[in-house]
Coordinates of C-alpha atoms in Angstrom, one line a residue:
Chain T
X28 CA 145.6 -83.9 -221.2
X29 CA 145.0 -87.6 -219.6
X30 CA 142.0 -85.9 -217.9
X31 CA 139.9 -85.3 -220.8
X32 CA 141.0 -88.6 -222.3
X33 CA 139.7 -89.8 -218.8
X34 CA 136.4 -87.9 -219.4
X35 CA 135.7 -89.0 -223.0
X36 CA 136.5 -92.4 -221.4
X37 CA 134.0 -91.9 -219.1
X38 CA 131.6 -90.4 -220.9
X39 CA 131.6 -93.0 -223.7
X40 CA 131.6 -95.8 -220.8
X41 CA 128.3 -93.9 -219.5
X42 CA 126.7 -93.2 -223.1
X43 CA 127.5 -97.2 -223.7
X44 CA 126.0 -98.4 -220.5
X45 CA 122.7 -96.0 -220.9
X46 CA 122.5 -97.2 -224.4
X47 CA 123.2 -100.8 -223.7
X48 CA 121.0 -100.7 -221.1
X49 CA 118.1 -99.0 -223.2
X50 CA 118.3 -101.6 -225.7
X51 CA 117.9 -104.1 -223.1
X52 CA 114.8 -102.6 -221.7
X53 CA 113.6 -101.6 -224.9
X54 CA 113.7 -105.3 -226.2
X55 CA 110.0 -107.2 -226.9
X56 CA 108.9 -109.6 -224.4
X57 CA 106.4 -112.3 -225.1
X58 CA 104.4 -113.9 -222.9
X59 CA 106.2 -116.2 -220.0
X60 CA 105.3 -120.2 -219.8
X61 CA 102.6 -120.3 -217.6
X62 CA 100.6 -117.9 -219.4
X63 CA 100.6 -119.8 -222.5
X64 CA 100.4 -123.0 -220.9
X65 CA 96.8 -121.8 -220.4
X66 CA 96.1 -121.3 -223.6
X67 CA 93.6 -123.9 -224.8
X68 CA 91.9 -124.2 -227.9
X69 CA 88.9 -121.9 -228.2
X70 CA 85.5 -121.8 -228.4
X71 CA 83.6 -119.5 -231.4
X72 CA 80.4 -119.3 -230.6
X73 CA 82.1 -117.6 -227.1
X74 CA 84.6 -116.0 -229.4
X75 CA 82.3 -113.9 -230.9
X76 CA 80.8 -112.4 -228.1
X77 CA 84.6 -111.1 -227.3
X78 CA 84.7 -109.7 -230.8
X79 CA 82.0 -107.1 -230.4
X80 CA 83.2 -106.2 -226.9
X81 CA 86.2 -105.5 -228.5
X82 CA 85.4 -103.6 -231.4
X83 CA 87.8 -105.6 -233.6
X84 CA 85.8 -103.9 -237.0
X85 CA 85.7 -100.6 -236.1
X86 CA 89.3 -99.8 -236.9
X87 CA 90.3 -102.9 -238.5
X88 CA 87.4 -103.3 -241.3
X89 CA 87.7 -101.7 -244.6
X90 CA 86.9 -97.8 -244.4
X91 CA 83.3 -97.4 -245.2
X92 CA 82.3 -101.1 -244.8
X93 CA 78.6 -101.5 -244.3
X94 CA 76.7 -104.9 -242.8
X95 CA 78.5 -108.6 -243.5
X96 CA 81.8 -106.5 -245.3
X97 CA 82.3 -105.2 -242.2
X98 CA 83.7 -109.1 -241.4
X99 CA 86.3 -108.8 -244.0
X100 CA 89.4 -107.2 -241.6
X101 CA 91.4 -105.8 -243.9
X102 CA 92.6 -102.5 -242.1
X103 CA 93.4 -99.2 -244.2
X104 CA 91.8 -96.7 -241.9
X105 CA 93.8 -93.8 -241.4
X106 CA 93.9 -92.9 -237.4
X107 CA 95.5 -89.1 -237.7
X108 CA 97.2 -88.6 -234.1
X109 CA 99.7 -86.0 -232.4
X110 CA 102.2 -88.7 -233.6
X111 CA 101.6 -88.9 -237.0
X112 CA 99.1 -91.3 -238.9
X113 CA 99.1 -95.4 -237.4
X114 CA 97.0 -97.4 -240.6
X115 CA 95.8 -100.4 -238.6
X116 CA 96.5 -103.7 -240.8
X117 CA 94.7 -106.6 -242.5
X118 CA 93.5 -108.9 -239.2
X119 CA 91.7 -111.0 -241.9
X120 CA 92.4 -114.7 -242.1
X121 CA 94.4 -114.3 -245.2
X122 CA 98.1 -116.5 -244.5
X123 CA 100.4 -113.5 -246.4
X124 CA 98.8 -110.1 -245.9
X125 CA 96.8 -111.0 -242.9
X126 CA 96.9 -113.0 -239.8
X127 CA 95.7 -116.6 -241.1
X128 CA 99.1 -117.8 -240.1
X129 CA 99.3 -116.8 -236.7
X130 CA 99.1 -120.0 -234.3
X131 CA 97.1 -119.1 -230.8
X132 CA 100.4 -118.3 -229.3
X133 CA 101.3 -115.8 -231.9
X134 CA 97.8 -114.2 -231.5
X135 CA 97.9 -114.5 -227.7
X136 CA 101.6 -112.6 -228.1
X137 CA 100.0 -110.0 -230.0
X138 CA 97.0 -109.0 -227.6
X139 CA 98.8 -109.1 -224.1
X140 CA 102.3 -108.5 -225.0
X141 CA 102.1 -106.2 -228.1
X142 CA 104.9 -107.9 -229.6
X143 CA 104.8 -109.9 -233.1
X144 CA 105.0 -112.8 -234.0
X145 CA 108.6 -112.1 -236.1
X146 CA 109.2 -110.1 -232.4
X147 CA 108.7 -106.7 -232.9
X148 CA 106.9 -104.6 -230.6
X149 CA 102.9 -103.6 -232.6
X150 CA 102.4 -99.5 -231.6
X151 CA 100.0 -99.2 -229.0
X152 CA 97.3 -97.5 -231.5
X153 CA 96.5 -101.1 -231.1
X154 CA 95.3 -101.1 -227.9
X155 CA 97.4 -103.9 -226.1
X156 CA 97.6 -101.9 -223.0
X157 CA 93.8 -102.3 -222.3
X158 CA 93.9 -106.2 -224.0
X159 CA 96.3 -106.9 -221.6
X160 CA 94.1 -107.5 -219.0
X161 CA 92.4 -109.8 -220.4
X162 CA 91.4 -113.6 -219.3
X163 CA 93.7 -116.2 -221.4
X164 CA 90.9 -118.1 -222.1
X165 CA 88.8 -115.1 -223.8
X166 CA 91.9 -114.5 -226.0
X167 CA 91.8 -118.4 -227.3
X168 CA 87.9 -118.0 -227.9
X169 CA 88.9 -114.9 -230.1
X170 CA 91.3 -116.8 -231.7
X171 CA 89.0 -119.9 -232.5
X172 CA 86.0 -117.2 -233.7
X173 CA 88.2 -114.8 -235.8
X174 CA 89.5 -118.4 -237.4
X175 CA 86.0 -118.3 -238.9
X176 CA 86.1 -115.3 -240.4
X177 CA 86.9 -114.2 -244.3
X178 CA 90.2 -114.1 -245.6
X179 CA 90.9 -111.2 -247.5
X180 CA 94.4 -110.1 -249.6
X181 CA 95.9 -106.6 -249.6
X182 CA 98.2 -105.0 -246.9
X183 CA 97.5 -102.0 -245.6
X184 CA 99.8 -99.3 -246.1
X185 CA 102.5 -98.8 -243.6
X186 CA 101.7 -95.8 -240.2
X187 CA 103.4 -92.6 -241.1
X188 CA 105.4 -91.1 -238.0
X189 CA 107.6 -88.6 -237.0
X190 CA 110.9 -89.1 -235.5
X191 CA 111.3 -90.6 -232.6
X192 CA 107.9 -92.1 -232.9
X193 CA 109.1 -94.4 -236.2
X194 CA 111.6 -96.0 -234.4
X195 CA 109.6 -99.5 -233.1
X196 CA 111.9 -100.4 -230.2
X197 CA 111.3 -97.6 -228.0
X198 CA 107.7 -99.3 -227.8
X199 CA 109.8 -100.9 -225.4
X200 CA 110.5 -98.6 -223.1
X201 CA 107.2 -97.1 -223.3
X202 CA 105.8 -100.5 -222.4
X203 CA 108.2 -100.5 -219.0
X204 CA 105.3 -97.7 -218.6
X205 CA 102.6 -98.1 -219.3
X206 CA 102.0 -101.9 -219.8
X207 CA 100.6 -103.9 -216.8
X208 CA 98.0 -106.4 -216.6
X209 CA 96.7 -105.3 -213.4
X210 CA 92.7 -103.6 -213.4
X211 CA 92.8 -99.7 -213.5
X212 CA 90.4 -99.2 -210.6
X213 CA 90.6 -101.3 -207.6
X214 CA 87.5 -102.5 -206.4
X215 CA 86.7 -103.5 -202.1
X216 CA 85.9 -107.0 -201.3
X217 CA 82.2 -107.7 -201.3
X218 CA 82.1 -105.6 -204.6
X219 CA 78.9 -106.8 -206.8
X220 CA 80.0 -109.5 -209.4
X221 CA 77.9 -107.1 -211.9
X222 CA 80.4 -104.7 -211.1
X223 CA 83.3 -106.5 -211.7
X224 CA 82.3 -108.3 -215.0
X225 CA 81.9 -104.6 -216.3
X226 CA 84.9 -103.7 -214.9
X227 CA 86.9 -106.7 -216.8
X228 CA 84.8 -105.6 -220.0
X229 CA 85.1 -101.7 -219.9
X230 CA 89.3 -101.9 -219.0
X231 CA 89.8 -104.9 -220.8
X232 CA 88.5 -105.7 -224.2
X233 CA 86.3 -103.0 -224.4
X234 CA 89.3 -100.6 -224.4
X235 CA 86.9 -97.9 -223.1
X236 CA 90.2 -96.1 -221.6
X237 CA 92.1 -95.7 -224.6
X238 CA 89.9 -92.8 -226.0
X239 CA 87.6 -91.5 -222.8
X240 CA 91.0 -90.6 -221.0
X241 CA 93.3 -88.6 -221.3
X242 CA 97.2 -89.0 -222.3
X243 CA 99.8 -87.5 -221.1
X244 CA 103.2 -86.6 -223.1
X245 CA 104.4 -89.7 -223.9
X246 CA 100.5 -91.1 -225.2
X247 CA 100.1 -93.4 -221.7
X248 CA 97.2 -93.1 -220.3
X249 CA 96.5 -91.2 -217.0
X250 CA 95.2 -93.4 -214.8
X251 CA 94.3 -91.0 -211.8
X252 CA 91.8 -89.8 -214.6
X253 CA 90.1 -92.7 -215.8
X254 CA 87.2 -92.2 -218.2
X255 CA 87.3 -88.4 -217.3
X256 CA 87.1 -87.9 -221.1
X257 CA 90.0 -86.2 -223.2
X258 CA 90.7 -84.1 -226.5
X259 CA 90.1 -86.6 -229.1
X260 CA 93.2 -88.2 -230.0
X261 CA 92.3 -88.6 -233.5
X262 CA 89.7 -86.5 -235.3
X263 CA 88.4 -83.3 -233.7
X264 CA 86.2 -82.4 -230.8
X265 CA 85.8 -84.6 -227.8
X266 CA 85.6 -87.6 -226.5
X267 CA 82.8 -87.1 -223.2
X268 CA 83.6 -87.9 -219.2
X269 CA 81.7 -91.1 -218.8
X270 CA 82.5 -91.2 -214.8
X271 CA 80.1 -90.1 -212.5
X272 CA 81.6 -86.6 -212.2
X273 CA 81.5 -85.2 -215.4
X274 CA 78.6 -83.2 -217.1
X275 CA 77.8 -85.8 -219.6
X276 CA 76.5 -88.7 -218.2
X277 CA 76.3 -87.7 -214.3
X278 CA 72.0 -87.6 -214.2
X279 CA 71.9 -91.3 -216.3
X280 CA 70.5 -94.3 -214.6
X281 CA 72.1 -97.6 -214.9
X282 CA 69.3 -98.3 -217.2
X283 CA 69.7 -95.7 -219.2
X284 CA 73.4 -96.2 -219.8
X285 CA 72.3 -99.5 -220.9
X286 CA 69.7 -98.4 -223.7
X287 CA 72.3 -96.1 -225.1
X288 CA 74.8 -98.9 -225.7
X289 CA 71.9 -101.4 -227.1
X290 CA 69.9 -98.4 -229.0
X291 CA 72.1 -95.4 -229.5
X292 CA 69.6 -93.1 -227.9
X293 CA 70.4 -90.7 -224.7
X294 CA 67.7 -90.4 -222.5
X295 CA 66.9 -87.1 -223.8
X296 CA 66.7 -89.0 -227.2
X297 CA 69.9 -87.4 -228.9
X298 CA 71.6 -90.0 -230.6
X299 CA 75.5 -91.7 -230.2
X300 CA 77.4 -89.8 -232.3
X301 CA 81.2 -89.3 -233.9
X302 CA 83.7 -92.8 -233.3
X303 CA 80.8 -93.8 -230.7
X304 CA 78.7 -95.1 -233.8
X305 CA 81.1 -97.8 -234.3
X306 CA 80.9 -98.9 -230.8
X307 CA 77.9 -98.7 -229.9
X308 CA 76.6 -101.0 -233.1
X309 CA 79.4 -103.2 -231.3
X310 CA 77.9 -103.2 -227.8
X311 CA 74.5 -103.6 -229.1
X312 CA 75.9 -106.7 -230.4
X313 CA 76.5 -107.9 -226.9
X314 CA 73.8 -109.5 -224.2
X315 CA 72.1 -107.3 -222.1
X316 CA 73.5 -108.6 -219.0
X317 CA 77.2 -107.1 -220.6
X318 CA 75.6 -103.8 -221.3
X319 CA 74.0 -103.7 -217.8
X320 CA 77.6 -104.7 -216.1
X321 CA 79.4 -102.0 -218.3
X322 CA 76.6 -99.5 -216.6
X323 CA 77.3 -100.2 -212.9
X324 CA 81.1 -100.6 -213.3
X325 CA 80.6 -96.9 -215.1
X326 CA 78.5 -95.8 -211.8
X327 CA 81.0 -97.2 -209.0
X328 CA 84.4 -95.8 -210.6
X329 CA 85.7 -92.8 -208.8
X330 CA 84.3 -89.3 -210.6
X331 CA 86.8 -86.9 -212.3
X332 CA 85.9 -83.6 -213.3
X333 CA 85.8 -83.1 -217.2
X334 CA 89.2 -84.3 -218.7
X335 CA 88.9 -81.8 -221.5
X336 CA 88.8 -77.6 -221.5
X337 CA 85.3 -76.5 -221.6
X338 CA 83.4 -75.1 -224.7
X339 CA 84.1 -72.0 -225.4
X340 CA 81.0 -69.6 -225.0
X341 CA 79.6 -68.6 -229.0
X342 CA 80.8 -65.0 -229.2
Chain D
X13 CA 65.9 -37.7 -241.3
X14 CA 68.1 -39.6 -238.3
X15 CA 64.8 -41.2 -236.5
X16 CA 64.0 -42.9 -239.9
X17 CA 67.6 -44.7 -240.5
X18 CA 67.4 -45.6 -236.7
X19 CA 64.1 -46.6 -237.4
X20 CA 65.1 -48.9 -240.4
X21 CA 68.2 -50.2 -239.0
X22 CA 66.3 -51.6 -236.4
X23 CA 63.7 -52.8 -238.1
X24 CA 66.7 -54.5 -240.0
X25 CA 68.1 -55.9 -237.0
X26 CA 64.5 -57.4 -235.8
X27 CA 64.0 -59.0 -239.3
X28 CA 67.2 -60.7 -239.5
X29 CA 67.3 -61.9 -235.5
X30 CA 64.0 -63.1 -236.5
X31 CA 64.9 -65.0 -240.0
X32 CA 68.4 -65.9 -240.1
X33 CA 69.4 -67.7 -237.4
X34 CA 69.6 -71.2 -239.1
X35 CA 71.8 -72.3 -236.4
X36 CA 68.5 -72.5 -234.0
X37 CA 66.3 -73.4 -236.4
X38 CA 68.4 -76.5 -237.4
X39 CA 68.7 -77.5 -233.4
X40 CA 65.0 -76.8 -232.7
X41 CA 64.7 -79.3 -235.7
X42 CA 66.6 -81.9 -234.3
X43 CA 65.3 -81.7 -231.0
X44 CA 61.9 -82.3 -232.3
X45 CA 63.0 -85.7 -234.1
X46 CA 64.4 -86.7 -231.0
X47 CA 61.6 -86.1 -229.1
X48 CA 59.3 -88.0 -231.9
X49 CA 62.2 -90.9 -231.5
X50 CA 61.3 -90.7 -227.6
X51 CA 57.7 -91.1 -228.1
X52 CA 58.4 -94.2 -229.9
X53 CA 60.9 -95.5 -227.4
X54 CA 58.5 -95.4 -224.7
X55 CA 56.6 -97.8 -226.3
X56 CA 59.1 -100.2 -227.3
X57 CA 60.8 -100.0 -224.2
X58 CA 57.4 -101.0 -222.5
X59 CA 56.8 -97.8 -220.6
X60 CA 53.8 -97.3 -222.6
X61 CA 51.3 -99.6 -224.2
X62 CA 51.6 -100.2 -228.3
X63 CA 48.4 -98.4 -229.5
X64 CA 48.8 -98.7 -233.5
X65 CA 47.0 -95.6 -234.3
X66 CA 49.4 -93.3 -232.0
X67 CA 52.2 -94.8 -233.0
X68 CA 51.2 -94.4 -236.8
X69 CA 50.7 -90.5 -235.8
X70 CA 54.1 -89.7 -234.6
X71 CA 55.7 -92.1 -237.7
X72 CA 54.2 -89.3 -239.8
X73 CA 55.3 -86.3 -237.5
X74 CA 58.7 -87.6 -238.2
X75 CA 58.3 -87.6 -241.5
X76 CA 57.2 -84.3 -241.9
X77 CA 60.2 -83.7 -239.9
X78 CA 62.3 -84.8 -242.2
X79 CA 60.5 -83.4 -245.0
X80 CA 61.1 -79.6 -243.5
X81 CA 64.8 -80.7 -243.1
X82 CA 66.4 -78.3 -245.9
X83 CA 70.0 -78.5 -245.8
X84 CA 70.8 -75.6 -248.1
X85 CA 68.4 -73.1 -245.7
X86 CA 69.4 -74.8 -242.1
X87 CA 73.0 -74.9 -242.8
X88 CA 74.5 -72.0 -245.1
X89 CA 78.0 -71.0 -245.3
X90 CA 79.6 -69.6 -242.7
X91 CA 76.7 -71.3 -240.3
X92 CA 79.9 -73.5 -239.0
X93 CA 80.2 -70.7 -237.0
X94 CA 78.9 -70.0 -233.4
X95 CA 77.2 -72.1 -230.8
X96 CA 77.2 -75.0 -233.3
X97 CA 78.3 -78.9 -233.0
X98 CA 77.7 -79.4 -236.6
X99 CA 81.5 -81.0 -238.3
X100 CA 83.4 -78.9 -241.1
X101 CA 82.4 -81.9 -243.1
X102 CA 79.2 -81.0 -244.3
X103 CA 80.5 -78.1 -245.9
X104 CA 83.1 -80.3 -247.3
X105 CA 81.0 -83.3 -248.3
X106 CA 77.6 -81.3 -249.0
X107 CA 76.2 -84.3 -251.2
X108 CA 77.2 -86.7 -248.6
X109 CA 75.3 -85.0 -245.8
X110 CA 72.2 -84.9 -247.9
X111 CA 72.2 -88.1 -249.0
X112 CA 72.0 -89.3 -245.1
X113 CA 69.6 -86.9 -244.8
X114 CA 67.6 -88.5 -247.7
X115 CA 68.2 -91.7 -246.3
X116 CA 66.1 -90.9 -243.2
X117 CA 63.2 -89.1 -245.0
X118 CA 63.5 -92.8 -247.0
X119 CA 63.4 -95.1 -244.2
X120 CA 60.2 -92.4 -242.4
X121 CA 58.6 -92.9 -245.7
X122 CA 59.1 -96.3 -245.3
X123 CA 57.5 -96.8 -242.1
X124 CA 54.4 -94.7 -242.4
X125 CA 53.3 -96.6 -246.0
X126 CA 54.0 -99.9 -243.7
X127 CA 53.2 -98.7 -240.2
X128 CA 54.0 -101.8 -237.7
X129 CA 51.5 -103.7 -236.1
X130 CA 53.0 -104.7 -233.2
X131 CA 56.2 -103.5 -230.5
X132 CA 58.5 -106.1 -232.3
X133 CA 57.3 -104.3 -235.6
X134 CA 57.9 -100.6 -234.0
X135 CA 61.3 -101.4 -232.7
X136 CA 63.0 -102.9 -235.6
X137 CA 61.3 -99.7 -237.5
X138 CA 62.6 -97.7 -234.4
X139 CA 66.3 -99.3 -235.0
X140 CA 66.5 -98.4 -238.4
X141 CA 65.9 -94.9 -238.3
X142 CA 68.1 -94.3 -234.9
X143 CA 70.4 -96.2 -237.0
X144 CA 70.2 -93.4 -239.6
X145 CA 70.9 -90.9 -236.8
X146 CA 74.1 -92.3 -235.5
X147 CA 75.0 -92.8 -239.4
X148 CA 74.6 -88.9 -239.6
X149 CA 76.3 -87.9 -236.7
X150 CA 79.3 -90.1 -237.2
X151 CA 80.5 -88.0 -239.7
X152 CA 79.0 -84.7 -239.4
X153 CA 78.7 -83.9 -236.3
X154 CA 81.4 -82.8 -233.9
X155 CA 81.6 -83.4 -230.0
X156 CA 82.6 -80.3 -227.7
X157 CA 83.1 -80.0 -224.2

């Protein structure tokens, strides 16, 4: 019998060092000291410009919310996913239910790293993974605007998930993933600045990966299909190919791009529909020189095919 | 006896390809709007010059539009059915969708009793109703492939 006591030895030595090693890997990481050594106090007026590119209201003001109300962050949506329901949380400057405590490292913490500021990893419903590309410096101006804004009590209530989504620290490993600061598309020397600011504002804060491409098993997003569009992760229908190889936006000038994100008019005057609304009141919030640099970084990615089955004829 | 009922059936089948197909009256609708929408967007994006009285013109085309826009008619039960993008939730939130509807005939009403004098004038008037559009298709309209 000392072989199977060798086994179950072996086994639980195995099991121990997977596990041990798991939690290791799984375990929040904030950001390292030269990153926040660049943090500097922020700039508002600079802040708010961030804000809209982002999107910040759109999930984070109070369901419903029309004109200055939209300002008062106080979360409650209900995002309905595969993986259960994520309830995105007061953001308002209120110091118990929101985030009026948070110094700029906490908030910096938050928007690259995804991890808290009591050091638990945030579900990447908050989308981190796109944030985390962007400039130090933007993050402080966000910071020193969002400082400006209401504070508002009430907590949201908490996301409702499945097993093994409801356990936090696998967030960790997913992270090992999916999390990376790098830009999605890598763009030749000599590439137009115009094409690179849009590039920093369509991957970065604009998040415009996390819903116009497509997931794969474990919710990352598939990079070798950027922007090729995707079955909505939350709600129903979908959410359109916005490279230059789909159906939907393929015959649009850079021009026209632009007037849909400052009006909400297609060329052939349909109108933004569905979560779209919400952004594109954000982007027409923006200058036009960010809308037009949003439109060429849109015409110089690589085109995808539709990321999404196709309609199925009315029978 | 047989030539009449064939006779009748099809007669049947003419009058109801002819009346009830709300789904492409509802889209044929729409696509007139939008075109009334583009009209005004030439103008206020400068591809054509502000000329009040043209401009007042397609104001009230779009509100006669809006005015034909009969929710009941254009979108029965069962109409969810088919070559359709419209969202289960105007079935589900009937009052809802017409008081976006309303909202538009409003804001068209608006505009034609106070027709603008100028491009600025057009395309805040412009904004407003495209606002009311997105505000309507946020909820009630559903994306396919």
């Amino acid at each position: 019998m000392a072989w199977l006591k060798k086994l179950v030895g072996a086994v639980i030595v195995l099991g121990g060092t997977g596990a041990a090693a798991g939690w290791v890997l799984s375990a929040p990481v904030r950001l390292d000291a030269e990153t926040v050594a660049q943090l500097r106090p922020g700039d508002a007026i600079k802040g708010k410009r961030i804000f809209y590119a982002g999107g910040c209201t759109s999930c984070h003001a109070k369901p419903g919310a029309e004109g200055d109300a939209r300002l008062q962050l106080v979360g409650g949506l209900e995002l309905k996913t595969p993986f259960g329901t994520f309830v995105p949380p007061n953001i308002s400057q209120d110091q118990k239910d929101g985030i009026g405590a948070w110094s700029e490292e906490d908030f910096a913490d938050a928007m690259l790293k995804g991890v808290s500021p009591s050091g638990e990893h945030f579900y990447p419903a908050f989308p981190y993974a796109s944030y985390a590309r962007m400039k130090p410096a933007d993050i402080a101006d966000l910071y020193a605007f969002m400082k400006t804004l209401p504070a508002v009590a009430g907590k949201a209530p908490d996301h409702k998930l499945a097993f093994p989504f409801n356990i936090r620290r696998g967030i960790g490993l997913w992270k090992w993933l999916y999390l990376s600061p790098e830009p999605v598309i890598a763009l030749p020397d000599g590439t137009p600045d115009k094409v690179l600011a849009g590039r920093y504002l369509v991957e970065g804060p604009g998040h415009c990966g996390e819903c116009h491409t497509p997931r794969d098993f474990a919710g990352g997003v598939k990079k070798g299909e950027w922007l090729a569009g995707a079955v909505a992760a939350e709600g129903s229908g979908v959410v359109p190919d916005i490279t230059p190889g789909g159906r939907s936006i393929k015959d649009w000038s850079e021009a026209d791009i632009a007037n849909y994100l400052e009006t909400g008019f297609t060329p052939d005057f349909d109108s933004v529909g569905g979560a779209m609304v919400e952004v594109q009141r954000n982007m027409s919030q923006l200058t036009a020189d960010d809308r037009e640099a949003i439109a060429a970084y849109l015409k110089a990615i690589p085109p995808h095919p539709n990321g999404y089955p196709a309609r199925k004829p009315a029978s | 006896m047989r030539k009449l009922v064939l006779a009748i059936s099809m007669l049947a089948f003419a009058g109801s390809a002819a009346f009830a197909d709300p789904i492409q009256d509802r889209q044929a609708l729409m696509k007139e709007r939008g075109k009334l929408a583009g009209q005004l967007s030439k103008v206020v994006k400068g591809e054509e010059d502000f000329d009040a009285a043209a401009v007042l013109t397609t104001l009230k085309a779009l509100q006669a539009n809006a005015e034909k826009f009969d929710a009941e008619k254009l979108f029965p039960a069962g109409s969810d059915q088919g070559d359709t993008t419209a969202a289960p939730k105007i079935w589900e939130d009937m009052a809802g969708f017409k008081a976006a509807e309303d909202k538009f005939l409003a804001n068209t009403k608006e505009a034609v009793a106070a027709p603008p004098g100028d491009v600025d004038g057009l395309k805040a008037q412009l904004n407003t109703l495209g606002g009311d559009c997105g505000a309507c298709h946020q909820s009630y309209r559903v994306k396919k492939g």
